[in-house]
CSV table of N, CA, C and O in Angstrom, one decimal:
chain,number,residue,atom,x,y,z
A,1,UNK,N,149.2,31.0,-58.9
A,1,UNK,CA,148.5,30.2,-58.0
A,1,UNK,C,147.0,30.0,-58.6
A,1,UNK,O,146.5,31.0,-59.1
A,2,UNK,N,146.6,29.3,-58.5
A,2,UNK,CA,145.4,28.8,-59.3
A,2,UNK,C,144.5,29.1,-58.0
A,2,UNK,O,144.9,29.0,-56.8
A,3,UNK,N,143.0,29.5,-58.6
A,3,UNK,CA,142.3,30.1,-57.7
A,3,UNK,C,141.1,28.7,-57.3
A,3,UNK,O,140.7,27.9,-58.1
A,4,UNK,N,140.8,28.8,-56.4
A,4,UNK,CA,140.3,27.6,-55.7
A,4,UNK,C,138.5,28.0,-56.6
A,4,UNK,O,138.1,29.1,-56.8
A,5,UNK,N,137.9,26.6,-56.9
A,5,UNK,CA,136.2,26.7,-57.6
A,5,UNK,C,135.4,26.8,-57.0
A,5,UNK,O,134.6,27.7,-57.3
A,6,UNK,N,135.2,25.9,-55.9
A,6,UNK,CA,134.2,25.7,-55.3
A,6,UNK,C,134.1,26.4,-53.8
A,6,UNK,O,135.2,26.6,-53.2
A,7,UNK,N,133.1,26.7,-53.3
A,7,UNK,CA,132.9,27.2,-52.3
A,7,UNK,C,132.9,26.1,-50.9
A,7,UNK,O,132.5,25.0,-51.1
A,8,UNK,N,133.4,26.6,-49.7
A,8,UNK,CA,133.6,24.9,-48.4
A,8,UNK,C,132.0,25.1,-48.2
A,8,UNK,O,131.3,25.9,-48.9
A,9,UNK,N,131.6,24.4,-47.1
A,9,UNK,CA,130.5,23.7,-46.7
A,9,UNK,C,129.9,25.2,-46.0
A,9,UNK,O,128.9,25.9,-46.2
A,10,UNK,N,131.1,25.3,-45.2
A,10,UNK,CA,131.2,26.8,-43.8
A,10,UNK,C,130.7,28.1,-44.6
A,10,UNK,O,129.9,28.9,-44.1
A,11,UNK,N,131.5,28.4,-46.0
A,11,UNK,CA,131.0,30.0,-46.6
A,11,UNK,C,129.5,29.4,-47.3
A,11,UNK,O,128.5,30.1,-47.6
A,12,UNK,N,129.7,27.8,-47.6
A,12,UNK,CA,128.2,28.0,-48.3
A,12,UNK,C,127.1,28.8,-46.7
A,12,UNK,O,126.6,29.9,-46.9
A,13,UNK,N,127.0,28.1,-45.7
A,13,UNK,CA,126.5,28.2,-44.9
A,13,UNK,C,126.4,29.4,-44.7
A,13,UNK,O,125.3,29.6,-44.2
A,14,UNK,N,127.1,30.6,-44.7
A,14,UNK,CA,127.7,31.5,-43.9
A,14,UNK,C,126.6,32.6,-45.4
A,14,UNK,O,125.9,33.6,-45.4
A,15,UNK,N,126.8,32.1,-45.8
A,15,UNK,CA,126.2,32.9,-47.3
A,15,UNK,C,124.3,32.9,-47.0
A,15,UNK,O,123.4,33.8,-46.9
A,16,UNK,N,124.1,31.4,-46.7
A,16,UNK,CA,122.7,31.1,-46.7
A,16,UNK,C,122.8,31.7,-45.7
A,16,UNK,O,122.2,32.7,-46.1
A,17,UNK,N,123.2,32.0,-44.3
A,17,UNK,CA,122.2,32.9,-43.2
A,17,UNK,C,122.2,34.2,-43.7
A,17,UNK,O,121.1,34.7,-43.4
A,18,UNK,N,122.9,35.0,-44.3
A,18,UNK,CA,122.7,36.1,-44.4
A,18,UNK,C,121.9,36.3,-45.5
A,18,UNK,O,121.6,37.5,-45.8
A,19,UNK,N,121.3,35.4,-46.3
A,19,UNK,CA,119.8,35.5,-46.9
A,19,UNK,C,118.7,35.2,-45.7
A,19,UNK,O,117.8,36.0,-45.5
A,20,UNK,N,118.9,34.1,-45.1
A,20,UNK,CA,118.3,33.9,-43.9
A,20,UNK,C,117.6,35.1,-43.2
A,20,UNK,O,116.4,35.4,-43.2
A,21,UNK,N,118.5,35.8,-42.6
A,21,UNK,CA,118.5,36.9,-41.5
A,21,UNK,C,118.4,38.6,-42.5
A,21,UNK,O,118.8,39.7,-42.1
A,22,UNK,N,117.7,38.4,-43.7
A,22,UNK,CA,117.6,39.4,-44.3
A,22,UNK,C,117.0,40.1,-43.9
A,22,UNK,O,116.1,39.5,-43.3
A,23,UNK,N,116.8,41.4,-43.9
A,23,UNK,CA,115.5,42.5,-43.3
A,23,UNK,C,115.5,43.6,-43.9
A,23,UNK,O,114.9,44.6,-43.4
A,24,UNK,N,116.1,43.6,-45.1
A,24,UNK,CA,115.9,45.1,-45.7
A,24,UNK,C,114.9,44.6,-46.5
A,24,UNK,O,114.6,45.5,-47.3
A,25,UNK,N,114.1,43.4,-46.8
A,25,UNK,CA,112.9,43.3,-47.4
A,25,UNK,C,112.9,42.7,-48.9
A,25,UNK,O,111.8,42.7,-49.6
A,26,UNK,N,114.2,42.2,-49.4
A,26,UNK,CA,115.0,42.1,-50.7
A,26,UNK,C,114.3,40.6,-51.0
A,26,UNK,O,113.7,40.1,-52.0
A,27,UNK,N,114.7,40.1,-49.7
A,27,UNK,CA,114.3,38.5,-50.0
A,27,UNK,C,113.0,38.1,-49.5
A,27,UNK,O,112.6,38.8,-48.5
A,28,UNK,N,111.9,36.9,-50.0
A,28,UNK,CA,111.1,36.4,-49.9
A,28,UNK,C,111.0,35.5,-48.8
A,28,UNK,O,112.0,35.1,-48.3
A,29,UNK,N,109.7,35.3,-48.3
A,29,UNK,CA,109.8,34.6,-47.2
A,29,UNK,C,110.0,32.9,-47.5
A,29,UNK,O,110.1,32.1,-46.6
A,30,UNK,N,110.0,32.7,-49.0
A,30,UNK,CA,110.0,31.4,-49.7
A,30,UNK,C,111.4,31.4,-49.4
A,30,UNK,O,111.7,30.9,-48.4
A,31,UNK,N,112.1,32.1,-50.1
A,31,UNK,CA,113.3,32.3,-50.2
A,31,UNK,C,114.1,31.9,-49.2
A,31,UNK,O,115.0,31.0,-49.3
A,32,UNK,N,113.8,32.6,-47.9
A,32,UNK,CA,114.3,32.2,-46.7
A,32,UNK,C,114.0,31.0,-46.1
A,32,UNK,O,114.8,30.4,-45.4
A,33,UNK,N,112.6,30.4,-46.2
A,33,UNK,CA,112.5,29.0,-46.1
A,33,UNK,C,113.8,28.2,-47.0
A,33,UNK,O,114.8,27.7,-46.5
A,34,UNK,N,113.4,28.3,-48.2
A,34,UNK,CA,114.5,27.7,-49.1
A,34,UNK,C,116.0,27.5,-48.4
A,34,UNK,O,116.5,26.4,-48.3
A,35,UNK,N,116.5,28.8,-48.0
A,35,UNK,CA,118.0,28.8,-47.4
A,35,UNK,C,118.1,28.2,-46.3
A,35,UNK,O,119.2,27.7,-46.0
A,36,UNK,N,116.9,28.1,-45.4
A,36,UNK,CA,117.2,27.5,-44.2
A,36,UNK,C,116.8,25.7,-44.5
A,36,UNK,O,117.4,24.8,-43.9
A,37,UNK,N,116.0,25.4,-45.5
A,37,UNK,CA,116.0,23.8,-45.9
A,37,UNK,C,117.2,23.6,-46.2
A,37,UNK,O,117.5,22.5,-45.7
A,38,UNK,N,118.2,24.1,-46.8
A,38,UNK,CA,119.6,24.0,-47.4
A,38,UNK,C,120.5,24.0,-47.0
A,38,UNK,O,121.5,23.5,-47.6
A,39,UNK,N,120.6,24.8,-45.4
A,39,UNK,CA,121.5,25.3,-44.6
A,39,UNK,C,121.4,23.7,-43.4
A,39,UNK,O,122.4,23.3,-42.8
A,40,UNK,N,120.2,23.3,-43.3
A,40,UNK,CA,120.1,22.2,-42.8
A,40,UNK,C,120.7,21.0,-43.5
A,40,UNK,O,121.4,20.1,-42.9
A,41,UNK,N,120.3,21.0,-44.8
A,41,UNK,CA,120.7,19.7,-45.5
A,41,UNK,C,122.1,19.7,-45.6
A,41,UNK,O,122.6,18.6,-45.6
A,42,UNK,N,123.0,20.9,-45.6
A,42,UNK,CA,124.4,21.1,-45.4
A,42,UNK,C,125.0,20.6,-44.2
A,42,UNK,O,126.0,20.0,-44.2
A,43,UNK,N,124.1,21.0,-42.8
A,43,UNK,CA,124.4,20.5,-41.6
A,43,UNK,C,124.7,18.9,-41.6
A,43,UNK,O,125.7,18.3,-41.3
A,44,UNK,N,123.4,18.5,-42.1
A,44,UNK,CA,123.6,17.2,-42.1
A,44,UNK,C,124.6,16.4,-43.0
A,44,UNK,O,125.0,15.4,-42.5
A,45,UNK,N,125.2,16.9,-44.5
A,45,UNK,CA,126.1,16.7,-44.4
A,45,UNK,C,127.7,16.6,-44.0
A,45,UNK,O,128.5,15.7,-44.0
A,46,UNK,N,127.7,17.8,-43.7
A,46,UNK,CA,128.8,17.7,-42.7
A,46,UNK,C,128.9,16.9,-41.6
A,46,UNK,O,129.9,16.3,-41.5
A,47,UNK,N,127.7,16.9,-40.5
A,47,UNK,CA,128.1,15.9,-39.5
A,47,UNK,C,128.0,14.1,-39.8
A,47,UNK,O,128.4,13.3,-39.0
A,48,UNK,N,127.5,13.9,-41.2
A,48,UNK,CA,127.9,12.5,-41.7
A,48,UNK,C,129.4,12.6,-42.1
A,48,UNK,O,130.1,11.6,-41.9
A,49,UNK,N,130.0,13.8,-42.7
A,49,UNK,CA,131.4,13.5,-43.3
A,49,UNK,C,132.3,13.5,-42.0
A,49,UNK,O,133.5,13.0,-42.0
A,50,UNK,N,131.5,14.3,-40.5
A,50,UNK,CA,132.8,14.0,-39.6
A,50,UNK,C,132.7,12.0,-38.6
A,50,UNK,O,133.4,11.4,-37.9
A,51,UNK,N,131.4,11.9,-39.2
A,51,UNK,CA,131.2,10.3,-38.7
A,51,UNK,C,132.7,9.8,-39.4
A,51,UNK,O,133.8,9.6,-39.0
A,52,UNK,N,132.0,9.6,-40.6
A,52,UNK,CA,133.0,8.8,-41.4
A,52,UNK,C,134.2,8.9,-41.0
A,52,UNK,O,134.9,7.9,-40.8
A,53,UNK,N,134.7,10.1,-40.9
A,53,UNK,CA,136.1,10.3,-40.7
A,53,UNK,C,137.1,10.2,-39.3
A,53,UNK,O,138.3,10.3,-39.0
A,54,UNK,N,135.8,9.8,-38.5
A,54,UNK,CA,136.3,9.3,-37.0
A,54,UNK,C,136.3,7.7,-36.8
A,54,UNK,O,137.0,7.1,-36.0
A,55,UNK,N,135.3,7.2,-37.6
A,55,UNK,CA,135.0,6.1,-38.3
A,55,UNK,C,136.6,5.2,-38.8
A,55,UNK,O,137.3,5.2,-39.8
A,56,UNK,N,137.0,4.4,-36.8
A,56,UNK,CA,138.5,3.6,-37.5
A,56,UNK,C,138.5,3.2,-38.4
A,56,UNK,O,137.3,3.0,-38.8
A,57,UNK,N,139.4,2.8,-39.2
A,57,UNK,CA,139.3,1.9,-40.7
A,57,UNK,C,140.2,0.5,-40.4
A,57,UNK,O,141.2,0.8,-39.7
A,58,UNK,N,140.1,-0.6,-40.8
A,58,UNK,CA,140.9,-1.8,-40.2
A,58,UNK,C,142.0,-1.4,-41.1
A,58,UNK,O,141.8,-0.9,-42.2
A,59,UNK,N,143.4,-1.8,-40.4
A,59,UNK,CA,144.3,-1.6,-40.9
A,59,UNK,C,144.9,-3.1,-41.6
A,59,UNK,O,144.4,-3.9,-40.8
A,60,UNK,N,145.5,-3.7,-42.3
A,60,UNK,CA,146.0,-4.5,-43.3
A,60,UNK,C,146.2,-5.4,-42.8
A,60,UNK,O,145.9,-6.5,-43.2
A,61,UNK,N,147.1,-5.3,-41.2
A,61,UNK,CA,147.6,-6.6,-40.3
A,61,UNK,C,146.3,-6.6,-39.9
A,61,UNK,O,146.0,-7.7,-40.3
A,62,UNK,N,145.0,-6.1,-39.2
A,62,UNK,CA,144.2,-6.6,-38.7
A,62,UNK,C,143.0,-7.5,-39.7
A,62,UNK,O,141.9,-7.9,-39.4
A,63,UNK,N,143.6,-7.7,-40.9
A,63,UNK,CA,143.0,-8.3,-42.1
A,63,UNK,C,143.3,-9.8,-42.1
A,63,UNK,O,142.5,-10.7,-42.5
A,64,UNK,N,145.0,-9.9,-41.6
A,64,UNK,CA,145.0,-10.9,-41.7
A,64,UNK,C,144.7,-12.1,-40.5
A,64,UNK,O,145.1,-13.2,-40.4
A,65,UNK,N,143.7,-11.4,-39.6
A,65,UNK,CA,143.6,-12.3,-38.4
A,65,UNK,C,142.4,-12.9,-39.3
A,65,UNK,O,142.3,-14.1,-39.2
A,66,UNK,N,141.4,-12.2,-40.2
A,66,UNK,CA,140.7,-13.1,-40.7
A,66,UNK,C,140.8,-14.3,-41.7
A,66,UNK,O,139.9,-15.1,-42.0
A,67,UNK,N,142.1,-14.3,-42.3
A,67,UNK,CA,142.5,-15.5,-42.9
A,67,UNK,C,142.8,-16.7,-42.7
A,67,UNK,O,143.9,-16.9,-42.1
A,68,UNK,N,142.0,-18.2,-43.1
A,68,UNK,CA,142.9,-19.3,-42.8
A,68,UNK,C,143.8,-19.7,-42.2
A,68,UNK,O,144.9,-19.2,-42.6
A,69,UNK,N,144.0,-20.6,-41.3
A,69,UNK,CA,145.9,-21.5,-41.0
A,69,UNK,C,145.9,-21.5,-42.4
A,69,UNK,O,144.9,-21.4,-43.1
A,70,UNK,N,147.2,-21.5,-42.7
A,70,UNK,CA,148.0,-21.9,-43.8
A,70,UNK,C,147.7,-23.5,-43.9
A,70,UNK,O,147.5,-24.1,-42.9
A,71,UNK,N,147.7,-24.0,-44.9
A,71,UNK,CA,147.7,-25.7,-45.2
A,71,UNK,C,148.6,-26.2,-45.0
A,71,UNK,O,149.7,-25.7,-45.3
A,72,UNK,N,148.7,-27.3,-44.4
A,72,UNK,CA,150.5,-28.5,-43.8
A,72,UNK,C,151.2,-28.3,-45.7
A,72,UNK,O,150.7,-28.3,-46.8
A,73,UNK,N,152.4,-28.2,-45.2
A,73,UNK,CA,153.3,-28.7,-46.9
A,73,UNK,C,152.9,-30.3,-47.2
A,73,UNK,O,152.7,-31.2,-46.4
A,74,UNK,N,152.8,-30.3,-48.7
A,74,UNK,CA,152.2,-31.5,-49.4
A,74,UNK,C,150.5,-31.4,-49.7
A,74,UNK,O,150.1,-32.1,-50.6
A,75,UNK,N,150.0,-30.9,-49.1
A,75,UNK,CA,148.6,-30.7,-49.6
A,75,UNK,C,148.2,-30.2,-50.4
A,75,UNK,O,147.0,-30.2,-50.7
């Protein structure tokens, strides 16, 4: 089984708070700005990718109501 590359949206997140919420003194207070700028910009991707995906899509027959009558035969 081939092992999965990338990290989802959720462990990235899950990773940035626990730099976030650090207190044994390890991390900078830049630092934790940094993760919470990132943990945000993550937010916001996600709730664009669940727009999109609730986002009906026209289906093929509803394509064709925007087409022409057909021309009379002989034209």
């Amino acid at each position: 089984m081939r092992t999965k590359r990338h990290l989802t949206i959720d462990e990235k997140r899950d990773w940035l708070a626990g730099i976030f919420r650090d207190e044994s003194g390890g991390v900078s207070q830049a630092d934790k700005f940094k993760a919470m700028a990132e943990d945000t910009r993550l937010a916001l991707l996600e709730s664009e990718n669940k727009k999109k995906s609730t986002t009906p899509k026209p289906s093929p027959v509803d394509l064709l109501d925007f087409l022409p009558p057909p021309l009379p035969p002989g034209e």
